[in-house]
Tab-separated table of C-alpha atoms in Angstrom:
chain	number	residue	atom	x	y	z
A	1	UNK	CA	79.687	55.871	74.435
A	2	UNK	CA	76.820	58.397	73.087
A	3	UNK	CA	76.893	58.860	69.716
A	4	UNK	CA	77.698	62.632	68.132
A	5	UNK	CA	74.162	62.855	67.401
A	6	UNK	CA	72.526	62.084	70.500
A	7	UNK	CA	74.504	64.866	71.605
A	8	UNK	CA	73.401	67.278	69.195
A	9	UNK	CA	69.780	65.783	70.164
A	10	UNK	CA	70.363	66.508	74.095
A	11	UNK	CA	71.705	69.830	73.203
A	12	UNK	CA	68.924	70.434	70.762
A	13	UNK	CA	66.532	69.556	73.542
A	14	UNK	CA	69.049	71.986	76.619
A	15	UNK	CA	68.149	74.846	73.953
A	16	UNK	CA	64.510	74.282	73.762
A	17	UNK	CA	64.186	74.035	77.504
A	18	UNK	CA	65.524	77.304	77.785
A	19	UNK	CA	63.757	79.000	74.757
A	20	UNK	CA	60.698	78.121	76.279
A	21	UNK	CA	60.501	78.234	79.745
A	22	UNK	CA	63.585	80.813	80.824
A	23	UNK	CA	65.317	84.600	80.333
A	24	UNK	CA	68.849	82.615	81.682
A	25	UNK	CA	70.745	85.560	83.513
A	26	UNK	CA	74.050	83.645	84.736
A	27	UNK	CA	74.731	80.314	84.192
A	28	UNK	CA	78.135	78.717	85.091
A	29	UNK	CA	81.337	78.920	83.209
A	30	UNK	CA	83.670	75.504	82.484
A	31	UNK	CA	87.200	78.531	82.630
A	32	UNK	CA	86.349	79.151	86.256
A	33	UNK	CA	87.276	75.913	87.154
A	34	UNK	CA	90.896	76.068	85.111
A	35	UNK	CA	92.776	78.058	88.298
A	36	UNK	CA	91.423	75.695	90.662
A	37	UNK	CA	92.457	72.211	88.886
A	38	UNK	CA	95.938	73.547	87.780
A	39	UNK	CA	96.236	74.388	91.733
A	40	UNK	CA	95.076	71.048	92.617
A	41	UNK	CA	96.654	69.285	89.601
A	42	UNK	CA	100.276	71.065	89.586
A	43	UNK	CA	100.675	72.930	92.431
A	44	UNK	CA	100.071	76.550	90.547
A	45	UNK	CA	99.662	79.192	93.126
A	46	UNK	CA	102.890	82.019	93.977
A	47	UNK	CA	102.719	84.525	96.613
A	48	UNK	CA	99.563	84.700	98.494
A	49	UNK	CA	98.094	82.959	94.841
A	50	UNK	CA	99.091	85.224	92.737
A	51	UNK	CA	99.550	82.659	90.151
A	52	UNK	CA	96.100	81.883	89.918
A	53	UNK	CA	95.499	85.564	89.151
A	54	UNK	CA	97.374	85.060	85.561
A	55	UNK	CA	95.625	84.822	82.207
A	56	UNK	CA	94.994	81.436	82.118
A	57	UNK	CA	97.238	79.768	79.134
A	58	UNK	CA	99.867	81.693	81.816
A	59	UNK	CA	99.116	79.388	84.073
A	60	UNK	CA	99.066	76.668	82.315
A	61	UNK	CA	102.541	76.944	81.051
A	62	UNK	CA	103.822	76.905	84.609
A	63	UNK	CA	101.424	73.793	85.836
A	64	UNK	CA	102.996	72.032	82.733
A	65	UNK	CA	106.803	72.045	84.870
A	66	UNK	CA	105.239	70.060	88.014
A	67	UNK	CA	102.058	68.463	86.187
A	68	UNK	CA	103.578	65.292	85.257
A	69	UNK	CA	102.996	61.974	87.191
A	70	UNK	CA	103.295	58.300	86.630
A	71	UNK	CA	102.518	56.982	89.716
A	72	UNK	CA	102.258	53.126	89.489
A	73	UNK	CA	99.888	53.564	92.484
A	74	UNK	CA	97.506	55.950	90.835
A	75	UNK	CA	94.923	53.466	88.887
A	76	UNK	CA	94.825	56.953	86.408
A	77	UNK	CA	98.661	56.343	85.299
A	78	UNK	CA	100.447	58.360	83.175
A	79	UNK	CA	99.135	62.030	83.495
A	80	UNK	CA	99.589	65.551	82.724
A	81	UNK	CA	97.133	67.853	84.699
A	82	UNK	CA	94.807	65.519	85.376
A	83	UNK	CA	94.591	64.413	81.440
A	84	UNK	CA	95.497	60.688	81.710
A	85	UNK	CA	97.120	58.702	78.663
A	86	UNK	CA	94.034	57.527	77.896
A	87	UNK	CA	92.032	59.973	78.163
A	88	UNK	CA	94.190	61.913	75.644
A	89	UNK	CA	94.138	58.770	73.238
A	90	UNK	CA	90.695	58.815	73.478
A	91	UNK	CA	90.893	62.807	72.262
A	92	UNK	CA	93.145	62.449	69.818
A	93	UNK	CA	91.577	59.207	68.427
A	94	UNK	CA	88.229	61.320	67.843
A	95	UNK	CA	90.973	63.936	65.863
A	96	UNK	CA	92.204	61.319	63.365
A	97	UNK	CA	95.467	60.745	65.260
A	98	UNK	CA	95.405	56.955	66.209
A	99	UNK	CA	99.081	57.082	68.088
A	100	UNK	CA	99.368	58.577	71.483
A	101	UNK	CA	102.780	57.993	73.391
A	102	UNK	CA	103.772	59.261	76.902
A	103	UNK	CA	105.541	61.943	75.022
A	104	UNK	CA	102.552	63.119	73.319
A	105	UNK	CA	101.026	63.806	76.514
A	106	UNK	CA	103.960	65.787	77.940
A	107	UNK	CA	103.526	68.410	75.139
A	108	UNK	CA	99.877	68.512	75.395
A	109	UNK	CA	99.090	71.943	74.635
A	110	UNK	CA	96.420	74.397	76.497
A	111	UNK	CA	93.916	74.197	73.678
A	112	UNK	CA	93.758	70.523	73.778
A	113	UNK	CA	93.464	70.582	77.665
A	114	UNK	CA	91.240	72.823	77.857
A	115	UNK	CA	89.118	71.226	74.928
A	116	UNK	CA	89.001	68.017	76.589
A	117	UNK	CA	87.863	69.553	80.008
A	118	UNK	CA	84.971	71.295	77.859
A	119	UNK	CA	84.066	68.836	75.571
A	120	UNK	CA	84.611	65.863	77.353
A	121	UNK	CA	84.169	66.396	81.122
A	122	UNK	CA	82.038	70.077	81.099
A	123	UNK	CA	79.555	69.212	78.763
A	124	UNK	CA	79.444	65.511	80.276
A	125	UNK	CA	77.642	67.299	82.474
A	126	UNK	CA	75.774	69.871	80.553
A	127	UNK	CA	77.042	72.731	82.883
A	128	UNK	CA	76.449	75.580	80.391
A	129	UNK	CA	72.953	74.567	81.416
A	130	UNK	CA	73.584	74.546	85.451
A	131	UNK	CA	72.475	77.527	87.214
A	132	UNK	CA	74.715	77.313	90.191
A	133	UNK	CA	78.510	77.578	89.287
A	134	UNK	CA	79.261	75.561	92.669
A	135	UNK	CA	76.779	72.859	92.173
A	136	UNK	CA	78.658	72.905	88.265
A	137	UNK	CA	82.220	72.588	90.016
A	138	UNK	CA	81.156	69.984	92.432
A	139	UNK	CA	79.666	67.527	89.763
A	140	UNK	CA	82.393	68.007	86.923
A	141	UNK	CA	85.231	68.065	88.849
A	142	UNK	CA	84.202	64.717	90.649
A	143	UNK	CA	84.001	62.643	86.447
A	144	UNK	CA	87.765	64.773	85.943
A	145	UNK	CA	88.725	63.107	88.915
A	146	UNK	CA	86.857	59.745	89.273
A	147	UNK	CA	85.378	59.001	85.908
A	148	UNK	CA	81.931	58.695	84.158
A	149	UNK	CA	80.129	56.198	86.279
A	150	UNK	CA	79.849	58.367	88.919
A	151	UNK	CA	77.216	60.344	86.992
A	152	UNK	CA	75.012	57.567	88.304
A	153	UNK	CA	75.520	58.161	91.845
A	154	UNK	CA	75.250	61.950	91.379
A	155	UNK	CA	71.811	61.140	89.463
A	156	UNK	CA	70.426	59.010	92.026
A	157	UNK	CA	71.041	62.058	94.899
A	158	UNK	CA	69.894	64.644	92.325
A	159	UNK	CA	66.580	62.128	92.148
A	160	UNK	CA	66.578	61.517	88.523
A	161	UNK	CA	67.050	57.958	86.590
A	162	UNK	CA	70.554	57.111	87.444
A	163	UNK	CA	71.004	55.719	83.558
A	164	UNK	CA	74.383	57.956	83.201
A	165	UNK	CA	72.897	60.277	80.959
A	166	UNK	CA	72.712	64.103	81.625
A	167	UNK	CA	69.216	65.645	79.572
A	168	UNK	CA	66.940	67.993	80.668
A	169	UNK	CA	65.336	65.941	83.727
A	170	UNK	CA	68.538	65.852	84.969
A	171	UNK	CA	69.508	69.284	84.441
A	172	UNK	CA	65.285	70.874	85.737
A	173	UNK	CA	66.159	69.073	88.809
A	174	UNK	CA	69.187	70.324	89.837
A	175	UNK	CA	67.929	73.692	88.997
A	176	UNK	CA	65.383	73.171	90.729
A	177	UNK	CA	66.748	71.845	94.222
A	178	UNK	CA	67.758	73.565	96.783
A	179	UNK	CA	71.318	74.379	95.850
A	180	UNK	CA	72.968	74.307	99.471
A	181	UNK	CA	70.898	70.898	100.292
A	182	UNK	CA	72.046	69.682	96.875
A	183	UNK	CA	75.645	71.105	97.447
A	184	UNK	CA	76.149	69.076	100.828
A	185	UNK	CA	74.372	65.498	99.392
A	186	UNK	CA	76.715	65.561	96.738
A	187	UNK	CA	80.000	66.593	99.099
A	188	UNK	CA	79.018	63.878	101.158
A	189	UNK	CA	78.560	61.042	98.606
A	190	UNK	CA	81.873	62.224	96.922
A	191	UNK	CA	83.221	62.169	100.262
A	192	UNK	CA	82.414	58.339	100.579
A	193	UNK	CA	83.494	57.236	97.477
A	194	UNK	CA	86.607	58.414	98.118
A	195	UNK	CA	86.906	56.604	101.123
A	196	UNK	CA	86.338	53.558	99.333
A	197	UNK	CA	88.868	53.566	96.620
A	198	UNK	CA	91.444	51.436	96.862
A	199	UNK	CA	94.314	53.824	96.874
A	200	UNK	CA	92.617	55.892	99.419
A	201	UNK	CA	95.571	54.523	102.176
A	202	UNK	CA	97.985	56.904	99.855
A	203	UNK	CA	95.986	60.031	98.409
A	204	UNK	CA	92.514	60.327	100.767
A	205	UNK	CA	93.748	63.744	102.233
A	206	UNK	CA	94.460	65.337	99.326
A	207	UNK	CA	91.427	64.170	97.529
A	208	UNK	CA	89.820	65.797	100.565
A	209	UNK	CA	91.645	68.725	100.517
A	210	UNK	CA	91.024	69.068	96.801
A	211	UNK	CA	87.009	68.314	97.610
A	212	UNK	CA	87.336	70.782	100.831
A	213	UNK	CA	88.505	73.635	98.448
A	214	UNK	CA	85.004	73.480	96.391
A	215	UNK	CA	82.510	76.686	97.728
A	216	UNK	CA	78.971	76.383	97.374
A	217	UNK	CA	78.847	79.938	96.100
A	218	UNK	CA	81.369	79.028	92.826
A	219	UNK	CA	84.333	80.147	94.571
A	220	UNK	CA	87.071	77.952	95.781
A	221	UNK	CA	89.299	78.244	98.978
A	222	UNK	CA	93.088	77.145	98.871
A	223	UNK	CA	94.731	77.843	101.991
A	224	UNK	CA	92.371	79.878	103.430
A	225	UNK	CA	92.268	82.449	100.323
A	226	UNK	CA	89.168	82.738	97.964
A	227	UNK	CA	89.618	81.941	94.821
A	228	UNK	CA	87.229	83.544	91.955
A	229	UNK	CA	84.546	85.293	91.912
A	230	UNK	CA	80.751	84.603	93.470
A	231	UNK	CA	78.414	84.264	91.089
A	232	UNK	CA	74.954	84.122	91.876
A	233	UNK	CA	73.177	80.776	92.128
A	234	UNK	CA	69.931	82.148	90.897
A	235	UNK	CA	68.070	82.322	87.585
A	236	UNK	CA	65.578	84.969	85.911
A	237	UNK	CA	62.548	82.748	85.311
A	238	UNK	CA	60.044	84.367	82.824
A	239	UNK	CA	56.972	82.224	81.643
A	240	UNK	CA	57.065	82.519	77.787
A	241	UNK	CA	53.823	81.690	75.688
A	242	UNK	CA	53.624	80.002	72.230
Protein backbone atom coordinates (compact mmCIF):
# COMPACT_ATOMS: atom_id res chain seq x y z
CA UNK A 1 0.00 0.00 0.00
CA UNK A 2 1.65 3.63 -0.73
CA UNK A 3 1.74 5.65 2.00
CA UNK A 4 -0.42 9.22 2.05
CA UNK A 5 2.75 10.90 1.53
CA UNK A 6 4.21 9.27 -1.30
CA UNK A 7 1.13 10.32 -2.81
CA UNK A 8 1.36 13.82 -2.06
CA UNK A 9 5.14 13.30 -3.36
CA UNK A 10 3.89 11.74 -6.87
CA UNK A 11 1.36 14.43 -7.07
CA UNK A 12 3.87 17.03 -6.04
CA UNK A 13 6.09 15.71 -8.79
CA UNK A 14 2.47 15.33 -11.69
CA UNK A 15 2.34 19.25 -10.84
CA UNK A 16 5.87 20.06 -11.53
CA UNK A 17 5.87 18.10 -14.74
CA UNK A 18 3.25 20.17 -15.94
CA UNK A 19 4.44 23.61 -14.55
CA UNK A 20 7.40 23.13 -16.41
CA UNK A 21 7.16 21.56 -19.50
CA UNK A 22 3.17 22.11 -20.58
CA UNK A 23 0.06 24.84 -21.20
CA UNK A 24 -2.42 21.44 -20.49
CA UNK A 25 -5.57 22.29 -22.72
CA UNK A 26 -7.86 19.07 -22.00
CA UNK A 27 -6.99 16.44 -19.95
CA UNK A 28 -9.47 13.61 -19.05
CA UNK A 29 -12.23 13.68 -16.56
CA UNK A 30 -12.79 10.53 -13.84
CA UNK A 31 -17.27 11.76 -14.16
CA UNK A 32 -17.16 10.73 -17.79
CA UNK A 33 -16.71 7.38 -16.95
CA UNK A 34 -19.81 7.35 -14.18
CA UNK A 35 -22.69 6.76 -17.18
CA UNK A 36 -20.72 4.12 -18.65
CA UNK A 37 -19.97 1.86 -15.38
CA UNK A 38 -23.55 2.37 -13.94
CA UNK A 39 -24.60 0.98 -17.60
CA UNK A 40 -22.23 -1.77 -17.33
CA UNK A 41 -22.58 -2.20 -13.54
CA UNK A 42 -26.59 -1.93 -13.18
CA UNK A 43 -28.04 -1.97 -16.28
CA UNK A 44 -28.84 2.08 -16.33
CA UNK A 45 -29.87 3.06 -19.76
CA UNK A 46 -34.07 3.87 -20.70
CA UNK A 47 -35.26 4.64 -24.05
CA UNK A 48 -32.70 4.86 -26.68
CA UNK A 49 -30.25 5.75 -23.26
CA UNK A 50 -31.89 8.29 -22.08
CA UNK A 51 -30.93 7.37 -18.66
CA UNK A 52 -27.47 7.97 -19.17
CA UNK A 53 -28.42 11.51 -20.20
CA UNK A 54 -29.51 12.28 -16.35
CA UNK A 55 -27.47 14.32 -13.88
CA UNK A 56 -25.46 11.84 -12.60
CA UNK A 57 -26.44 11.26 -8.67
CA UNK A 58 -29.91 10.63 -10.99
CA UNK A 59 -28.50 7.89 -12.21
CA UNK A 60 -27.11 6.59 -9.59
CA UNK A 61 -30.21 6.32 -7.58
CA UNK A 62 -31.73 4.11 -10.24
CA UNK A 63 -28.38 1.76 -10.73
CA UNK A 64 -28.71 1.38 -6.87
CA UNK A 65 -32.37 -0.90 -7.58
CA UNK A 66 -30.45 -3.56 -9.93
CA UNK A 67 -26.72 -2.91 -8.65
CA UNK A 68 -26.64 -5.49 -6.09
CA UNK A 69 -24.91 -8.94 -6.56
CA UNK A 70 -23.55 -11.72 -4.47
CA UNK A 71 -22.62 -14.06 -6.82
CA UNK A 72 -20.72 -16.97 -5.11
CA UNK A 73 -19.10 -17.34 -8.58
CA UNK A 74 -17.80 -13.83 -8.85
CA UNK A 75 -14.21 -14.03 -6.92
CA UNK A 76 -15.34 -9.96 -6.25
CA UNK A 77 -18.41 -11.14 -3.90
CA UNK A 78 -20.65 -9.03 -2.37
CA UNK A 79 -21.07 -5.81 -4.55
CA UNK A 80 -22.89 -2.74 -5.20
CA UNK A 81 -21.87 -1.07 -8.58
CA UNK A 82 -18.86 -2.54 -8.90
CA UNK A 83 -17.78 -1.41 -5.11
CA UNK A 84 -17.03 -4.83 -3.54
CA UNK A 85 -17.32 -5.44 0.38
CA UNK A 86 -13.97 -5.01 0.61
CA UNK A 87 -13.24 -2.53 -1.22
CA UNK A 88 -15.73 -0.41 0.79
CA UNK A 89 -14.09 -1.73 4.14
CA UNK A 90 -11.04 -0.70 2.89
CA UNK A 91 -12.79 3.06 2.35
CA UNK A 92 -14.40 3.26 5.27
CA UNK A 93 -11.46 1.84 7.34
CA UNK A 94 -9.29 4.91 5.97
CA UNK A 95 -12.66 7.12 7.42
CA UNK A 96 -12.38 5.86 11.01
CA UNK A 97 -15.27 3.40 10.59
CA UNK A 98 -13.70 -0.10 11.32
CA UNK A 99 -17.26 -2.12 10.74
CA UNK A 100 -18.52 -2.70 7.29
CA UNK A 101 -21.54 -5.22 6.90
CA UNK A 102 -23.35 -6.26 3.65
CA UNK A 103 -25.88 -3.73 4.69
CA UNK A 104 -23.51 -0.98 4.78
CA UNK A 105 -22.77 -1.52 1.29
CA UNK A 106 -26.41 -1.58 0.12
CA UNK A 107 -26.83 2.07 1.32
CA UNK A 108 -23.62 3.20 -0.03
CA UNK A 109 -24.30 6.59 -1.02
CA UNK A 110 -23.14 8.51 -4.43
CA UNK A 111 -20.50 10.55 -2.66
CA UNK A 112 -18.81 7.59 -1.28
CA UNK A 113 -18.99 5.80 -4.74
CA UNK A 114 -17.96 8.23 -6.49
CA UNK A 115 -15.06 9.09 -3.95
CA UNK A 116 -13.77 5.71 -4.09
CA UNK A 117 -13.77 5.62 -8.00
CA UNK A 118 -11.68 9.02 -7.73
CA UNK A 119 -9.57 8.47 -5.02
CA UNK A 120 -8.99 5.01 -5.16
CA UNK A 121 -9.22 3.71 -8.76
CA UNK A 122 -8.87 7.37 -10.89
CA UNK A 123 -6.02 8.64 -9.27
CA UNK A 124 -4.51 4.94 -9.08
CA UNK A 125 -3.89 5.87 -12.24
CA UNK A 126 -3.10 9.50 -12.20
CA UNK A 127 -5.70 10.24 -15.01
CA UNK A 128 -6.12 13.96 -14.22
CA UNK A 129 -2.65 13.76 -15.72
CA UNK A 130 -3.64 11.54 -19.00
CA UNK A 131 -4.10 13.42 -22.08
CA UNK A 132 -6.34 11.04 -23.89
CA UNK A 133 -9.77 10.48 -22.09
CA UNK A 134 -9.95 6.94 -23.94
CA UNK A 135 -6.51 5.81 -23.14
CA UNK A 136 -7.80 7.18 -19.24
CA UNK A 137 -11.06 4.91 -19.55
CA UNK A 138 -9.25 1.95 -20.88
CA UNK A 139 -6.58 1.78 -18.01
CA UNK A 140 -8.93 2.70 -14.95
CA UNK A 141 -11.71 0.87 -15.79
CA UNK A 142 -9.56 -2.39 -16.26
CA UNK A 143 -8.04 -1.91 -11.85
CA UNK A 144 -12.28 -1.15 -11.17
CA UNK A 145 -12.75 -4.28 -12.76
CA UNK A 146 -9.68 -6.57 -12.24
CA UNK A 147 -7.67 -5.02 -9.47
CA UNK A 148 -4.26 -3.28 -8.87
CA UNK A 149 -1.80 -5.77 -10.20
CA UNK A 150 -2.76 -5.24 -13.45
CA UNK A 151 -1.03 -1.84 -13.39
CA UNK A 152 2.00 -4.02 -14.03
CA UNK A 153 0.91 -5.47 -17.18
CA UNK A 154 -0.41 -2.09 -18.42
CA UNK A 155 3.23 -0.69 -17.46
CA UNK A 156 5.10 -3.23 -19.20
CA UNK A 157 2.95 -2.40 -22.75
CA UNK A 158 3.15 1.33 -21.94
CA UNK A 159 7.22 0.46 -21.73
CA UNK A 160 7.87 1.77 -18.36
CA UNK A 161 9.17 -0.29 -15.09
CA UNK A 162 6.29 -2.52 -14.43
CA UNK A 163 6.89 -1.86 -10.38
CA UNK A 164 2.94 -0.97 -9.99
CA UNK A 165 3.53 2.50 -9.46
CA UNK A 166 1.99 5.31 -11.66
CA UNK A 167 4.70 8.70 -11.57
CA UNK A 168 5.63 10.78 -14.16
CA UNK A 169 7.62 8.12 -16.42
CA UNK A 170 4.64 6.40 -16.50
CA UNK A 171 2.37 9.11 -17.18
CA UNK A 172 5.35 11.11 -20.20
CA UNK A 173 5.00 7.85 -21.85
CA UNK A 174 1.64 7.37 -22.35
CA UNK A 175 1.42 10.91 -23.39
CA UNK A 176 3.75 10.45 -25.42
CA UNK A 177 2.71 7.20 -27.47
CA UNK A 178 0.80 6.99 -30.09
CA UNK A 179 -2.65 6.96 -28.56
CA UNK A 180 -4.49 4.57 -31.16
CA UNK A 181 -1.26 2.09 -31.08
CA UNK A 182 -1.41 2.43 -27.29
CA UNK A 183 -5.31 2.14 -27.30
CA UNK A 184 -5.26 -1.34 -29.22
CA UNK A 185 -1.99 -2.94 -27.04
CA UNK A 186 -3.84 -2.32 -24.08
CA UNK A 187 -7.48 -3.72 -25.56
CA UNK A 188 -5.67 -6.62 -26.51
CA UNK A 189 -3.77 -7.49 -23.28
CA UNK A 190 -7.07 -6.76 -21.33
CA UNK A 191 -8.62 -8.90 -23.78
CA UNK A 192 -6.30 -11.89 -22.72
CA UNK A 193 -6.47 -11.58 -19.27
CA UNK A 194 -9.83 -11.95 -19.38
CA UNK A 195 -9.65 -15.00 -21.13
CA UNK A 196 -7.66 -16.38 -18.51
CA UNK A 197 -9.64 -15.84 -15.42
CA UNK A 198 -11.08 -18.51 -13.98
CA UNK A 199 -14.67 -17.52 -14.12
CA UNK A 200 -14.30 -16.57 -17.67
CA UNK A 201 -16.67 -20.00 -18.60
CA UNK A 202 -19.60 -17.70 -16.87
CA UNK A 203 -18.98 -13.82 -17.51
CA UNK A 204 -16.24 -13.63 -20.69
CA UNK A 205 -18.96 -12.01 -23.00
CA UNK A 206 -19.97 -9.51 -20.94
CA UNK A 207 -16.55 -8.58 -19.81
CA UNK A 208 -16.13 -8.26 -23.57
CA UNK A 209 -19.01 -6.46 -24.20
CA UNK A 210 -18.20 -4.14 -21.32
CA UNK A 211 -14.35 -3.86 -22.90
CA UNK A 212 -16.04 -3.57 -26.60
CA UNK A 213 -18.05 -0.47 -25.37
CA UNK A 214 -14.62 1.56 -24.58
CA UNK A 215 -13.89 4.28 -27.80
CA UNK A 216 -10.54 5.35 -28.42
CA UNK A 217 -11.81 8.89 -28.83
CA UNK A 218 -13.33 8.97 -24.88
CA UNK A 219 -16.66 8.05 -25.96
CA UNK A 220 -18.32 4.80 -25.28
CA UNK A 221 -20.78 2.73 -27.49
CA UNK A 222 -23.71 0.67 -25.82
CA UNK A 223 -25.82 -0.85 -28.30
CA UNK A 224 -24.72 0.84 -31.09
CA UNK A 225 -25.39 4.49 -29.50
CA UNK A 226 -22.47 6.89 -28.51
CA UNK A 227 -22.20 7.67 -25.34
CA UNK A 228 -20.43 11.15 -24.25
CA UNK A 229 -18.76 13.45 -25.73
CA UNK A 230 -15.22 13.34 -27.92
CA UNK A 231 -12.72 15.01 -26.42
CA UNK A 232 -9.64 15.62 -28.07
CA UNK A 233 -6.64 13.37 -27.44
CA UNK A 234 -4.18 16.13 -27.91
CA UNK A 235 -2.23 18.52 -25.68
CA UNK A 236 -0.93 22.29 -26.08
CA UNK A 237 2.80 21.77 -25.55
CA UNK A 238 4.63 25.12 -24.82
CA UNK A 239 8.43 24.97 -23.83
CA UNK A 240 8.63 27.09 -20.61
CA UNK A 241 12.12 28.51 -19.42
CA UNK A 242 13.39 28.94 -15.81
Amino acid sequence: MIRKSSLEFQNKKMQEVNHYNFVVKNMADFEKMIPFILHFAAGVYGKDGKQLELPLEEQFILAKRTGWSDDKDDPGGATMIDVTLSTYTHYRISKGLKKTAKKDLLNISFEEWKEILKTMYWDKWQGDYIESQGIANLLVDWIWASGYMVIKKAQKIIGVKNDGVVGPETISAINGADSGELYKSVFAAREEHYRQCRAAWKYLNGWMRRLNAIQPDGTFRIYGKIIGTKKSDSLSQTSQSG
